[in-house]
Tab-separated table of C-alpha atoms in Angstrom:
chain	number	residue	atom	x	y	z
A	1	ASP	CA	27.963	-41.394	38.911
A	2	ALA	CA	30.537	-42.442	36.341
A	3	LYS	CA	29.779	-45.850	34.832
A	4	THR	CA	31.919	-48.835	33.922
A	5	THR	CA	31.412	-51.401	31.169
A	6	GLN	CA	32.696	-54.954	31.489
A	7	PRO	CA	32.122	-58.140	29.479
A	8	ASN	CA	29.463	-60.337	31.058
A	9	SER	CA	31.664	-63.418	31.136
A	10	MET	CA	35.147	-64.692	30.324
A	11	GLU	CA	36.841	-68.069	30.352
A	12	SER	CA	40.393	-68.941	31.201
A	13	ASN	CA	42.552	-72.031	31.515
A	14	GLU	CA	44.219	-72.828	34.786
A	15	GLU	CA	47.773	-71.482	35.186
A	16	GLU	CA	47.376	-69.085	32.262
A	17	PRO	CA	47.239	-65.277	32.588
A	18	VAL	CA	43.856	-63.575	32.507
A	19	HIS	CA	43.188	-60.017	31.356
A	20	LEU	CA	39.871	-58.593	32.515
A	21	PRO	CA	38.978	-55.351	30.705
A	22	CYS	CA	36.943	-52.407	31.962
A	23	ASN	CA	35.851	-49.305	30.068
A	24	HIS	CA	35.126	-46.090	31.939
A	25	SER	CA	35.055	-43.321	29.371
A	26	THR	CA	33.289	-40.816	31.680
A	27	ILE	CA	35.805	-41.121	34.525
A	28	SER	CA	36.669	-37.855	36.244
A	29	GLY	CA	40.143	-36.844	37.308
A	30	THR	CA	39.550	-37.601	40.988
A	31	ASP	CA	37.905	-41.038	40.598
A	32	TYR	CA	39.879	-44.017	41.822
A	33	ILE	CA	39.542	-47.325	39.950
A	34	HIS	CA	38.801	-50.199	42.324
A	35	TRP	CA	38.488	-53.909	41.598
A	36	TYR	CA	36.631	-56.372	43.795
A	37	ARG	CA	35.688	-59.987	43.270
A	38	GLN	CA	32.860	-62.042	44.701
A	39	LEU	CA	32.615	-65.792	45.060
A	40	PRO	CA	29.154	-67.408	45.282
A	41	SER	CA	27.397	-66.755	48.596
A	42	GLN	CA	30.285	-64.683	49.944
A	43	GLY	CA	30.919	-60.989	50.416
A	44	PRO	CA	33.026	-59.097	47.866
A	45	GLU	CA	36.776	-59.213	48.339
A	46	TYR	CA	39.009	-56.226	47.627
A	47	VAL	CA	41.554	-56.947	44.894
A	48	ILE	CA	43.374	-53.752	43.924
A	49	HIS	CA	42.920	-50.045	43.207
A	50	GLY	CA	44.727	-47.234	41.404
A	51	LEU	CA	44.454	-43.676	40.153
A	52	THR	CA	46.843	-43.129	37.244
A	53	SER	CA	49.856	-45.412	37.499
A	54	ASN	CA	49.893	-49.177	37.087
A	55	VAL	CA	49.706	-51.045	40.377
A	56	ASN	CA	50.857	-54.460	41.546
A	57	ASN	CA	50.019	-56.429	44.670
A	58	ARG	CA	50.151	-60.057	45.714
A	59	MET	CA	46.789	-60.813	44.118
A	60	ALA	CA	46.926	-59.038	40.766
A	61	SER	CA	48.150	-56.158	38.634
A	62	LEU	CA	46.151	-53.173	37.440
A	63	ALA	CA	47.036	-51.572	34.133
A	64	ILE	CA	45.488	-48.132	33.589
A	65	ALA	CA	45.359	-46.540	30.148
A	66	GLU	CA	47.150	-43.237	29.733
A	67	ASP	CA	43.848	-41.403	29.152
A	68	ARG	CA	42.274	-43.334	32.088
A	69	LYS	CA	39.257	-44.261	29.979
A	70	SER	CA	39.950	-47.960	30.417
A	71	SER	CA	41.799	-50.344	32.698
A	72	THR	CA	42.710	-54.032	32.798
A	73	LEU	CA	42.943	-56.343	35.775
A	74	ILE	CA	45.637	-58.946	35.240
A	75	LEU	CA	45.726	-62.257	37.071
A	76	HIS	CA	49.156	-63.636	36.279
A	77	ARG	CA	48.371	-67.338	36.714
A	78	ALA	CA	44.722	-68.232	37.084
A	79	THR	CA	43.785	-70.904	39.591
A	80	LEU	CA	40.435	-72.607	40.133
A	81	ARG	CA	39.983	-70.420	43.220
A	82	ASP	CA	40.030	-67.321	41.004
A	83	ALA	CA	36.654	-68.256	39.502
A	84	ALA	CA	34.389	-65.406	40.635
A	85	VAL	CA	32.507	-62.305	39.508
A	86	TYR	CA	34.953	-59.424	39.094
A	87	TYR	CA	33.699	-55.879	39.561
A	88	CYS	CA	35.398	-52.765	38.227
A	89	ILE	CA	34.238	-49.749	40.267
A	90	LEU	CA	34.919	-46.021	40.065
A	91	ARG	CA	35.014	-44.453	43.483
A	92	ALA	CA	34.423	-40.716	43.635
A	93	PRO	CA	35.546	-38.416	46.454
A	94	MET	CA	33.244	-38.380	49.464
A	95	ILE	CA	31.798	-34.928	48.776
A	96	TYR	CA	30.286	-36.262	45.524
A	97	ASN	CA	29.611	-39.758	46.747
A	98	GLN	CA	27.595	-40.855	49.767
A	99	GLY	CA	30.239	-41.726	52.327
A	100	GLY	CA	32.480	-43.169	49.665
A	101	LYS	CA	30.015	-45.843	48.635
A	102	LEU	CA	30.968	-48.451	46.063
A	103	ILE	CA	28.705	-48.553	42.999
A	104	PHE	CA	28.593	-52.109	41.718
A	105	GLY	CA	27.664	-52.904	38.123
A	106	GLN	CA	27.045	-56.380	36.686
A	107	GLY	CA	30.705	-57.417	36.687
A	108	THR	CA	32.479	-60.112	34.679
A	109	GLU	CA	31.922	-63.731	35.608
A	110	LEU	CA	35.259	-65.502	35.220
A	111	SER	CA	35.313	-69.260	34.856
A	112	VAL	CA	38.603	-71.178	35.055
A	113	LYS	CA	39.001	-74.535	33.360
A	114	PRO	CA	41.412	-77.150	34.728
B	1	ASP	CA	42.659	-62.315	62.801
B	2	GLY	CA	41.066	-58.933	62.058
B	3	GLY	CA	37.883	-58.894	60.072
B	4	ILE	CA	34.168	-58.352	59.876
B	5	THR	CA	31.700	-60.780	61.396
B	6	GLN	CA	28.091	-60.886	60.309
B	7	SER	CA	25.461	-62.959	62.065
B	8	PRO	CA	23.369	-64.908	61.588
B	9	LYS	CA	24.328	-66.429	58.247
B	10	TYR	CA	20.668	-67.244	57.478
B	11	LEU	CA	17.598	-65.494	58.898
B	12	PHE	CA	13.878	-65.983	58.404
B	13	ARG	CA	11.323	-63.278	59.001
B	14	LYS	CA	7.614	-63.636	59.569
B	15	GLU	CA	5.145	-61.106	58.192
B	16	GLY	CA	4.975	-57.971	60.349
B	17	GLN	CA	8.137	-58.801	62.261
B	18	ASN	CA	11.255	-56.679	62.720
B	19	VAL	CA	14.592	-58.490	62.553
B	20	THR	CA	18.096	-57.273	63.375
B	21	LEU	CA	21.257	-58.263	61.519
B	22	SER	CA	24.518	-58.028	63.416
B	23	CYS	CA	27.788	-56.605	62.071
B	24	GLU	CA	30.961	-56.423	64.184
B	25	GLN	CA	34.462	-55.394	63.090
B	26	ASN	CA	37.793	-55.500	64.897
B	27	LEU	CA	39.751	-53.594	62.242
B	28	ASN	CA	39.503	-50.273	64.116
B	29	HIS	CA	37.775	-48.791	61.075
B	30	ASP	CA	35.788	-45.556	61.383
B	31	ALA	CA	33.430	-46.062	58.442
B	32	MET	CA	30.847	-48.831	58.148
B	33	TYR	CA	28.288	-49.649	55.447
B	34	TRP	CA	25.271	-51.830	54.789
B	35	TYR	CA	24.538	-53.038	51.275
B	36	ARG	CA	21.765	-55.186	49.855
B	37	GLN	CA	22.273	-57.631	46.970
B	38	ASP	CA	19.426	-59.188	44.992
B	39	PRO	CA	19.977	-62.274	42.792
B	40	GLY	CA	22.116	-61.501	39.740
B	41	GLN	CA	22.446	-57.851	40.758
B	42	GLY	CA	25.181	-55.609	42.069
B	43	LEU	CA	25.168	-54.207	45.605
B	44	ARG	CA	23.052	-51.210	46.626
B	45	LEU	CA	23.798	-48.969	49.616
B	46	ILE	CA	21.252	-48.970	52.464
B	47	TYR	CA	22.968	-46.929	55.211
B	48	TYR	CA	26.461	-45.796	56.071
B	49	SER	CA	28.229	-44.399	59.098
B	50	GLN	CA	31.394	-42.333	58.973
B	51	ILE	CA	31.882	-42.161	62.729
B	52	VAL	CA	30.330	-43.333	65.997
B	53	ASN	CA	26.896	-41.849	66.769
B	54	ASP	CA	26.460	-40.685	63.185
B	55	PHE	CA	24.862	-42.404	60.205
B	56	GLN	CA	23.337	-41.402	56.880
B	57	LYS	CA	20.766	-42.882	54.504
B	58	GLY	CA	21.943	-44.537	51.344
B	59	ASP	CA	20.044	-45.152	48.134
B	60	ILE	CA	17.462	-47.607	49.501
B	61	ALA	CA	17.016	-46.756	53.213
B	62	GLU	CA	13.209	-47.032	53.364
B	63	GLY	CA	12.111	-49.841	55.671
B	64	TYR	CA	15.500	-50.119	57.368
B	65	SER	CA	17.074	-48.580	60.470
B	66	VAL	CA	20.575	-48.616	61.971
B	67	SER	CA	22.492	-47.497	65.038
B	68	ARG	CA	26.187	-46.810	65.664
B	69	GLU	CA	26.697	-46.663	69.415
B	70	LYS	CA	30.099	-48.335	69.316
B	71	LYS	CA	32.910	-48.106	66.778
B	72	GLU	CA	32.966	-51.886	66.347
B	73	SER	CA	29.254	-52.435	65.804
B	74	PHE	CA	26.715	-51.358	63.158
B	75	PRO	CA	23.494	-53.401	63.444
B	76	LEU	CA	20.815	-53.206	60.753
B	77	THR	CA	17.111	-53.631	61.553
B	78	VAL	CA	14.800	-54.704	58.755
B	79	THR	CA	11.401	-53.388	59.764
B	80	SER	CA	7.941	-54.582	58.785
B	81	ALA	CA	7.744	-51.511	56.528
B	82	GLN	CA	10.252	-53.152	54.162
B	83	LYS	CA	7.866	-55.001	51.869
B	84	ASN	CA	10.439	-56.959	49.906
B	85	PRO	CA	13.180	-57.868	52.388
B	86	THR	CA	14.320	-61.142	50.826
B	87	ALA	CA	17.949	-60.503	49.826
B	88	PHE	CA	21.596	-61.028	50.691
B	89	TYR	CA	22.771	-58.351	53.145
B	90	LEU	CA	26.409	-57.325	53.285
B	91	CYS	CA	28.206	-55.228	55.862
B	92	ALA	CA	31.483	-53.481	55.047
B	93	SER	CA	33.982	-51.241	56.783
B	94	SER	CA	36.854	-49.004	55.749
B	95	LEU	CA	39.463	-46.923	57.506
B	96	GLY	CA	37.659	-43.813	56.301
B	97	THR	CA	35.513	-42.629	53.455
B	98	ILE	CA	38.099	-41.160	51.110
B	99	SER	CA	38.155	-42.699	47.685
B	100	ASN	CA	41.499	-44.504	47.849
B	101	GLN	CA	40.575	-46.593	50.893
B	102	PRO	CA	39.260	-50.094	50.170
B	103	GLN	CA	36.211	-51.542	51.862
B	104	HIS	CA	36.338	-54.895	53.620
B	105	PHE	CA	33.223	-57.064	53.584
B	106	GLY	CA	31.715	-59.678	55.840
B	107	ASP	CA	30.330	-62.966	54.542
B	108	GLY	CA	26.753	-61.720	54.519
B	109	THR	CA	23.361	-62.622	55.967
B	110	ARG	CA	20.739	-64.197	53.740
B	111	LEU	CA	17.244	-63.072	54.782
B	112	SER	CA	14.115	-64.883	53.656
B	113	ILE	CA	10.413	-64.482	54.376
B	114	LEU	CA	8.427	-67.309	55.953
């Protein structure tokens, strides 16, 4: 399974943009890049995913490097409710990956200061 | 509102006892998953089901059993053979198992040993 590397923790100020990096140098051409976040004592929440092009949704933006070996999750204006552990996950096609399982690493713990 | 409901939120198990965790979804999703999360760790796959009446073992299936008799329901039984069952259990579902489909999670069941 291809692995991802994320910083253990990051800090941000409220209402400022946050850029959460992820390295995935062994990504294969068919792996999708997914981002989830998890608040304490809750289940993970889907944030965004992409393959090659940058993606935007109401929660965040995903910037994918041209060589796909890294990506960045962008929260445009951090709020206190964005404080969570953010997971960057490579999801392989089902034939290589048990039922499309998500492989969670340690993630980045984001704290947001008022 | 569509979503995934896990119950109970907290569960206590006595030595030698089997317990069953409930997972119900009304998203009309075909695929369902059970993950286990230990403190400070990422999620690990226990079992998954791609369709009704079919399920497959994940990475840590020993000591667990599941059934998938209805599309909406995927209960997990933690048997007495699971020697270290204390963990946070998360159920997820997705439209299918292809790699560009996000998974949606419930709020989890926290299981402890008495």
